Amino acid sequence: MNKPFTIELNTKGDSRGLLAYIDDSTDFPFKVERVYWLWEVPEQQVRGGHAHKTSQQVIICTNGEIRVSLESLDGVFKEYILDTPGVGLYIPPLWWGRMIFSGGATMIGLASDPYDEADYIRSREDFI
Ligand code: TYD
Protein backbone atom coordinates (compact mmCIF):
# COMPACT_ATOMS: atom_id res chain seq x y z
CA MET A 1 0.00 0.00 0.00
CA ASN A 2 1.84 3.07 -1.12
CA LYS A 3 -1.07 5.35 -1.85
CA PRO A 4 -2.98 7.43 0.68
CA PHE A 5 -6.66 6.67 1.19
CA THR A 6 -9.42 7.49 3.61
CA ILE A 7 -10.91 4.89 5.94
CA GLU A 8 -14.52 5.04 7.07
CA LEU A 9 -14.46 4.12 10.73
CA ASN A 10 -17.14 2.12 12.50
CA THR A 11 -19.49 4.70 13.94
CA LYS A 12 -22.39 4.34 16.32
CA GLY A 13 -24.70 7.17 17.11
CA ASP A 14 -27.91 7.96 18.86
CA SER A 15 -29.44 10.94 20.59
CA ARG A 16 -26.62 10.85 23.15
CA GLY A 17 -23.96 11.53 20.53
CA LEU A 18 -21.55 9.73 18.24
CA LEU A 19 -18.85 7.16 18.92
CA ALA A 20 -16.31 5.71 16.51
CA TYR A 21 -14.00 2.78 17.06
CA ILE A 22 -11.29 0.67 15.48
CA ASP A 23 -11.12 -3.03 16.22
CA ASP A 24 -10.50 -6.35 14.48
CA SER A 25 -13.54 -5.82 12.28
CA THR A 26 -12.01 -2.64 10.84
CA ASP A 27 -10.25 -3.01 7.52
CA PHE A 28 -7.13 -1.36 8.89
CA PRO A 29 -3.85 -1.24 6.92
CA PHE A 30 -1.46 -2.16 9.77
CA LYS A 31 -1.16 -3.29 13.37
CA VAL A 32 -1.19 -0.22 15.59
CA GLU A 33 1.97 0.05 17.70
CA ARG A 34 1.63 3.64 18.86
CA VAL A 35 -1.03 6.27 19.41
CA TYR A 36 -0.32 9.99 19.72
CA TRP A 37 -2.50 13.07 19.72
CA LEU A 38 -2.24 16.81 19.19
CA TRP A 39 -4.23 19.62 20.76
CA GLU A 40 -3.87 23.34 21.52
CA VAL A 41 -2.46 23.76 18.03
CA PRO A 42 -2.59 27.44 17.00
CA GLU A 43 -4.96 28.45 14.18
CA GLN A 44 -3.39 27.87 10.74
CA GLN A 45 -0.40 26.16 12.34
CA VAL A 46 1.45 23.84 9.97
CA ARG A 47 2.40 20.50 11.48
CA GLY A 48 4.20 17.63 9.86
CA GLY A 49 6.64 18.81 7.23
CA HIS A 50 8.32 15.45 6.99
CA ALA A 51 8.05 11.95 5.60
CA HIS A 52 8.65 8.59 7.23
CA LYS A 53 11.02 6.00 5.85
CA THR A 54 9.00 2.97 6.92
CA SER A 55 6.36 3.98 9.46
CA GLN A 56 2.75 4.03 8.31
CA GLN A 57 0.24 6.35 9.90
CA VAL A 58 -3.49 6.88 10.08
CA ILE A 59 -4.56 10.30 11.25
CA ILE A 60 -8.01 11.26 12.50
CA CYS A 61 -9.24 14.79 13.04
CA THR A 62 -11.17 14.60 16.31
CA ASN A 63 -12.32 18.22 16.33
CA GLY A 64 -12.44 21.06 13.82
CA GLU A 65 -10.77 20.82 10.45
CA ILE A 66 -7.32 19.80 9.28
CA ARG A 67 -6.15 20.33 5.73
CA VAL A 68 -3.63 17.69 4.74
CA SER A 69 -1.36 17.80 1.72
CA LEU A 70 0.63 14.75 0.75
CA GLU A 71 3.36 14.43 -1.85
CA SER A 72 4.91 11.21 -3.08
CA LEU A 73 8.52 10.69 -4.06
CA ASP A 74 7.51 10.69 -7.72
CA GLY A 75 5.71 14.01 -7.41
CA VAL A 76 2.06 12.99 -6.96
CA PHE A 77 0.13 15.53 -4.85
CA LYS A 78 -2.99 14.71 -2.85
CA GLU A 79 -5.05 17.01 -0.68
CA TYR A 80 -7.61 16.09 1.95
CA ILE A 81 -9.83 17.99 4.32
CA LEU A 82 -10.40 16.06 7.52
CA ASP A 83 -13.40 17.41 9.37
CA THR A 84 -15.02 14.40 11.01
CA PRO A 85 -13.79 11.94 13.64
CA GLY A 86 -15.54 9.21 11.64
CA VAL A 87 -12.86 9.12 8.94
CA GLY A 88 -9.16 8.31 9.08
CA LEU A 89 -6.51 9.13 6.49
CA TYR A 90 -3.87 6.51 5.71
CA ILE A 91 -0.42 8.00 5.02
CA PRO A 92 2.07 5.52 3.54
CA PRO A 93 5.82 5.71 4.08
CA LEU A 94 7.76 8.08 1.84
CA TRP A 95 4.95 10.58 1.41
CA TRP A 96 5.77 14.12 2.52
CA GLY A 97 2.93 15.36 4.71
CA ARG A 98 1.83 18.80 5.88
CA MET A 99 -1.19 19.46 8.06
CA ILE A 100 -2.76 22.87 8.56
CA PHE A 101 -4.97 23.07 11.61
CA SER A 102 -8.08 25.18 12.00
CA GLY A 103 -8.52 26.87 15.36
CA GLY A 104 -9.24 24.32 18.07
CA ALA A 105 -8.63 21.35 15.78
CA THR A 106 -7.35 18.19 17.40
CA MET A 107 -5.83 15.07 15.88
CA ILE A 108 -5.11 11.49 16.82
CA GLY A 109 -2.36 9.59 15.03
CA LEU A 110 -2.06 5.82 14.88
CA ALA A 111 1.33 4.51 13.84
CA SER A 112 2.67 1.16 12.71
CA ASP A 113 5.94 1.50 14.65
CA PRO A 114 7.33 2.75 17.93
CA TYR A 115 8.61 6.33 17.82
CA ASP A 116 12.02 6.50 16.18
CA GLU A 117 13.52 9.81 15.12
CA ALA A 118 15.75 7.91 12.66
CA ASP A 119 12.60 6.97 10.70
CA TYR A 120 11.89 10.65 9.92
CA ILE A 121 12.97 12.46 6.77
CA ARG A 122 12.74 16.08 7.91
CA SER A 123 14.82 17.68 5.17
CA ARG A 124 13.11 18.52 1.86
CA GLU A 125 16.44 18.12 0.09
CA ASP A 126 16.90 14.63 1.46
CA PHE A 127 13.33 13.77 0.46
CA ILE A 128 13.66 15.04 -3.07
P1 TYD B 1 6.56 15.54 15.12
O1 TYD B 1 6.33 14.16 14.60
O2 TYD B 1 7.63 16.34 14.47
O3 TYD B 1 5.21 16.38 15.10
P2 TYD B 1 4.27 16.80 13.87
O4 TYD B 1 4.55 15.87 12.74
O5 TYD B 1 2.89 16.68 14.39
O6 TYD B 1 4.55 18.21 13.53
O7 TYD B 1 6.82 15.39 16.69
C1 TYD B 1 7.02 16.53 17.53
C2 TYD B 1 7.93 16.11 18.65
O8 TYD B 1 7.35 15.04 19.41
C3 TYD B 1 9.28 15.60 18.15
O9 TYD B 1 10.27 16.01 19.07
C4 TYD B 1 9.16 14.10 18.22
C5 TYD B 1 8.21 13.89 19.39
N1 TYD B 1 7.39 12.68 19.27
C6 TYD B 1 7.57 11.64 20.17
O10 TYD B 1 8.42 11.70 21.07
N2 TYD B 1 6.78 10.52 20.06
C7 TYD B 1 5.84 10.40 19.11
O11 TYD B 1 5.12 9.37 19.04
C8 TYD B 1 5.65 11.49 18.17
C9 TYD B 1 4.61 11.42 17.09
C10 TYD B 1 6.46 12.61 18.29
CSV table of C-alpha atoms and ligand atoms in Angstrom, one decimal:
chain,number,residue,atom,x,y,z
A,1,MET,CA,0.0,0.0,0.0
A,2,ASN,CA,1.8,3.1,-1.1
A,3,LYS,CA,-1.1,5.4,-1.9
A,4,PRO,CA,-3.0,7.4,0.7
A,5,PHE,CA,-6.7,6.7,1.2
A,6,THR,CA,-9.4,7.5,3.6
A,7,ILE,CA,-10.9,4.9,5.9
A,8,GLU,CA,-14.5,5.0,7.1
A,9,LEU,CA,-14.5,4.1,10.7
A,10,ASN,CA,-17.1,2.1,12.5
A,11,THR,CA,-19.5,4.7,13.9
A,12,LYS,CA,-22.4,4.3,16.3
A,13,GLY,CA,-24.7,7.2,17.1
A,14,ASP,CA,-27.9,8.0,18.9
A,15,SER,CA,-29.4,10.9,20.6
A,16,ARG,CA,-26.6,10.8,23.2
A,17,GLY,CA,-24.0,11.5,20.5
A,18,LEU,CA,-21.5,9.7,18.2
A,19,LEU,CA,-18.8,7.2,18.9
A,20,ALA,CA,-16.3,5.7,16.5
A,21,TYR,CA,-14.0,2.8,17.1
A,22,ILE,CA,-11.3,0.7,15.5
A,23,ASP,CA,-11.1,-3.0,16.2
A,24,ASP,CA,-10.5,-6.4,14.5
A,25,SER,CA,-13.5,-5.8,12.3
A,26,THR,CA,-12.0,-2.6,10.8
A,27,ASP,CA,-10.2,-3.0,7.5
A,28,PHE,CA,-7.1,-1.4,8.9
A,29,PRO,CA,-3.9,-1.2,6.9
A,30,PHE,CA,-1.5,-2.2,9.8
A,31,LYS,CA,-1.2,-3.3,13.4
A,32,VAL,CA,-1.2,-0.2,15.6
A,33,GLU,CA,2.0,0.1,17.7
A,34,ARG,CA,1.6,3.6,18.9
A,35,VAL,CA,-1.0,6.3,19.4
A,36,TYR,CA,-0.3,10.0,19.7
A,37,TRP,CA,-2.5,13.1,19.7
A,38,LEU,CA,-2.2,16.8,19.2
A,39,TRP,CA,-4.2,19.6,20.8
A,40,GLU,CA,-3.9,23.3,21.5
A,41,VAL,CA,-2.5,23.8,18.0
A,42,PRO,CA,-2.6,27.4,17.0
A,43,GLU,CA,-5.0,28.5,14.2
A,44,GLN,CA,-3.4,27.9,10.7
A,45,GLN,CA,-0.4,26.2,12.3
A,46,VAL,CA,1.4,23.8,10.0
A,47,ARG,CA,2.4,20.5,11.5
A,48,GLY,CA,4.2,17.6,9.9
A,49,GLY,CA,6.6,18.8,7.2
A,50,HIS,CA,8.3,15.5,7.0
A,51,ALA,CA,8.1,11.9,5.6
A,52,HIS,CA,8.7,8.6,7.2
A,53,LYS,CA,11.0,6.0,5.8
A,54,THR,CA,9.0,3.0,6.9
A,55,SER,CA,6.4,4.0,9.5
A,56,GLN,CA,2.7,4.0,8.3
A,57,GLN,CA,0.2,6.3,9.9
A,58,VAL,CA,-3.5,6.9,10.1
A,59,ILE,CA,-4.6,10.3,11.3
A,60,ILE,CA,-8.0,11.3,12.5
A,61,CYS,CA,-9.2,14.8,13.0
A,62,THR,CA,-11.2,14.6,16.3
A,63,ASN,CA,-12.3,18.2,16.3
A,64,GLY,CA,-12.4,21.1,13.8
A,65,GLU,CA,-10.8,20.8,10.4
A,66,ILE,CA,-7.3,19.8,9.3
A,67,ARG,CA,-6.2,20.3,5.7
A,68,VAL,CA,-3.6,17.7,4.7
A,69,SER,CA,-1.4,17.8,1.7
A,70,LEU,CA,0.6,14.7,0.8
A,71,GLU,CA,3.4,14.4,-1.9
A,72,SER,CA,4.9,11.2,-3.1
A,73,LEU,CA,8.5,10.7,-4.1
A,74,ASP,CA,7.5,10.7,-7.7
A,75,GLY,CA,5.7,14.0,-7.4
A,76,VAL,CA,2.1,13.0,-7.0
A,77,PHE,CA,0.1,15.5,-4.9
A,78,LYS,CA,-3.0,14.7,-2.8
A,79,GLU,CA,-5.1,17.0,-0.7
A,80,TYR,CA,-7.6,16.1,1.9
A,81,ILE,CA,-9.8,18.0,4.3
A,82,LEU,CA,-10.4,16.1,7.5
A,83,ASP,CA,-13.4,17.4,9.4
A,84,THR,CA,-15.0,14.4,11.0
A,85,PRO,CA,-13.8,11.9,13.6
A,86,GLY,CA,-15.5,9.2,11.6
A,87,VAL,CA,-12.9,9.1,8.9
A,88,GLY,CA,-9.2,8.3,9.1
A,89,LEU,CA,-6.5,9.1,6.5
A,90,TYR,CA,-3.9,6.5,5.7
A,91,ILE,CA,-0.4,8.0,5.0
A,92,PRO,CA,2.1,5.5,3.5
A,93,PRO,CA,5.8,5.7,4.1
A,94,LEU,CA,7.8,8.1,1.8
A,95,TRP,CA,4.9,10.6,1.4
A,96,TRP,CA,5.8,14.1,2.5
A,97,GLY,CA,2.9,15.4,4.7
A,98,ARG,CA,1.8,18.8,5.9
A,99,MET,CA,-1.2,19.5,8.1
A,100,ILE,CA,-2.8,22.9,8.6
A,101,PHE,CA,-5.0,23.1,11.6
A,102,SER,CA,-8.1,25.2,12.0
A,103,GLY,CA,-8.5,26.9,15.4
A,104,GLY,CA,-9.2,24.3,18.1
A,105,ALA,CA,-8.6,21.3,15.8
A,106,THR,CA,-7.3,18.2,17.4
A,107,MET,CA,-5.8,15.1,15.9
A,108,ILE,CA,-5.1,11.5,16.8
A,109,GLY,CA,-2.4,9.6,15.0
A,110,LEU,CA,-2.1,5.8,14.9
A,111,ALA,CA,1.3,4.5,13.8
A,112,SER,CA,2.7,1.2,12.7
A,113,ASP,CA,5.9,1.5,14.7
A,114,PRO,CA,7.3,2.7,17.9
A,115,TYR,CA,8.6,6.3,17.8
A,116,ASP,CA,12.0,6.5,16.2
A,117,GLU,CA,13.5,9.8,15.1
A,118,ALA,CA,15.7,7.9,12.7
A,119,ASP,CA,12.6,7.0,10.7
A,120,TYR,CA,11.9,10.6,9.9
A,121,ILE,CA,13.0,12.5,6.8
A,122,ARG,CA,12.7,16.1,7.9
A,123,SER,CA,14.8,17.7,5.2
A,124,ARG,CA,13.1,18.5,1.9
A,125,GLU,CA,16.4,18.1,0.1
A,126,ASP,CA,16.9,14.6,1.5
A,127,PHE,CA,13.3,13.8,0.5
A,128,ILE,CA,13.7,15.0,-3.1
B,1,TYD,P1,6.6,15.5,15.1
B,1,TYD,O1,6.3,14.2,14.6
B,1,TYD,O2,7.6,16.3,14.5
B,1,TYD,O3,5.2,16.4,15.1
B,1,TYD,P2,4.3,16.8,13.9
B,1,TYD,O4,4.6,15.9,12.7
B,1,TYD,O5,2.9,16.7,14.4
B,1,TYD,O6,4.6,18.2,13.5
B,1,TYD,O7,6.8,15.4,16.7
B,1,TYD,C1,7.0,16.5,17.5
B,1,TYD,C2,7.9,16.1,18.7
B,1,TYD,O8,7.4,15.0,19.4
B,1,TYD,C3,9.3,15.6,18.1
B,1,TYD,O9,10.3,16.0,19.1
B,1,TYD,C4,9.2,14.1,18.2
B,1,TYD,C5,8.2,13.9,19.4
B,1,TYD,N1,7.4,12.7,19.3
B,1,TYD,C6,7.6,11.6,20.2
B,1,TYD,O10,8.4,11.7,21.1
B,1,TYD,N2,6.8,10.5,20.1
B,1,TYD,C7,5.8,10.4,19.1
B,1,TYD,O11,5.1,9.4,19.0
B,1,TYD,C8,5.7,11.5,18.2
B,1,TYD,C9,4.6,11.4,17.1
B,1,TYD,C10,6.5,12.6,18.3
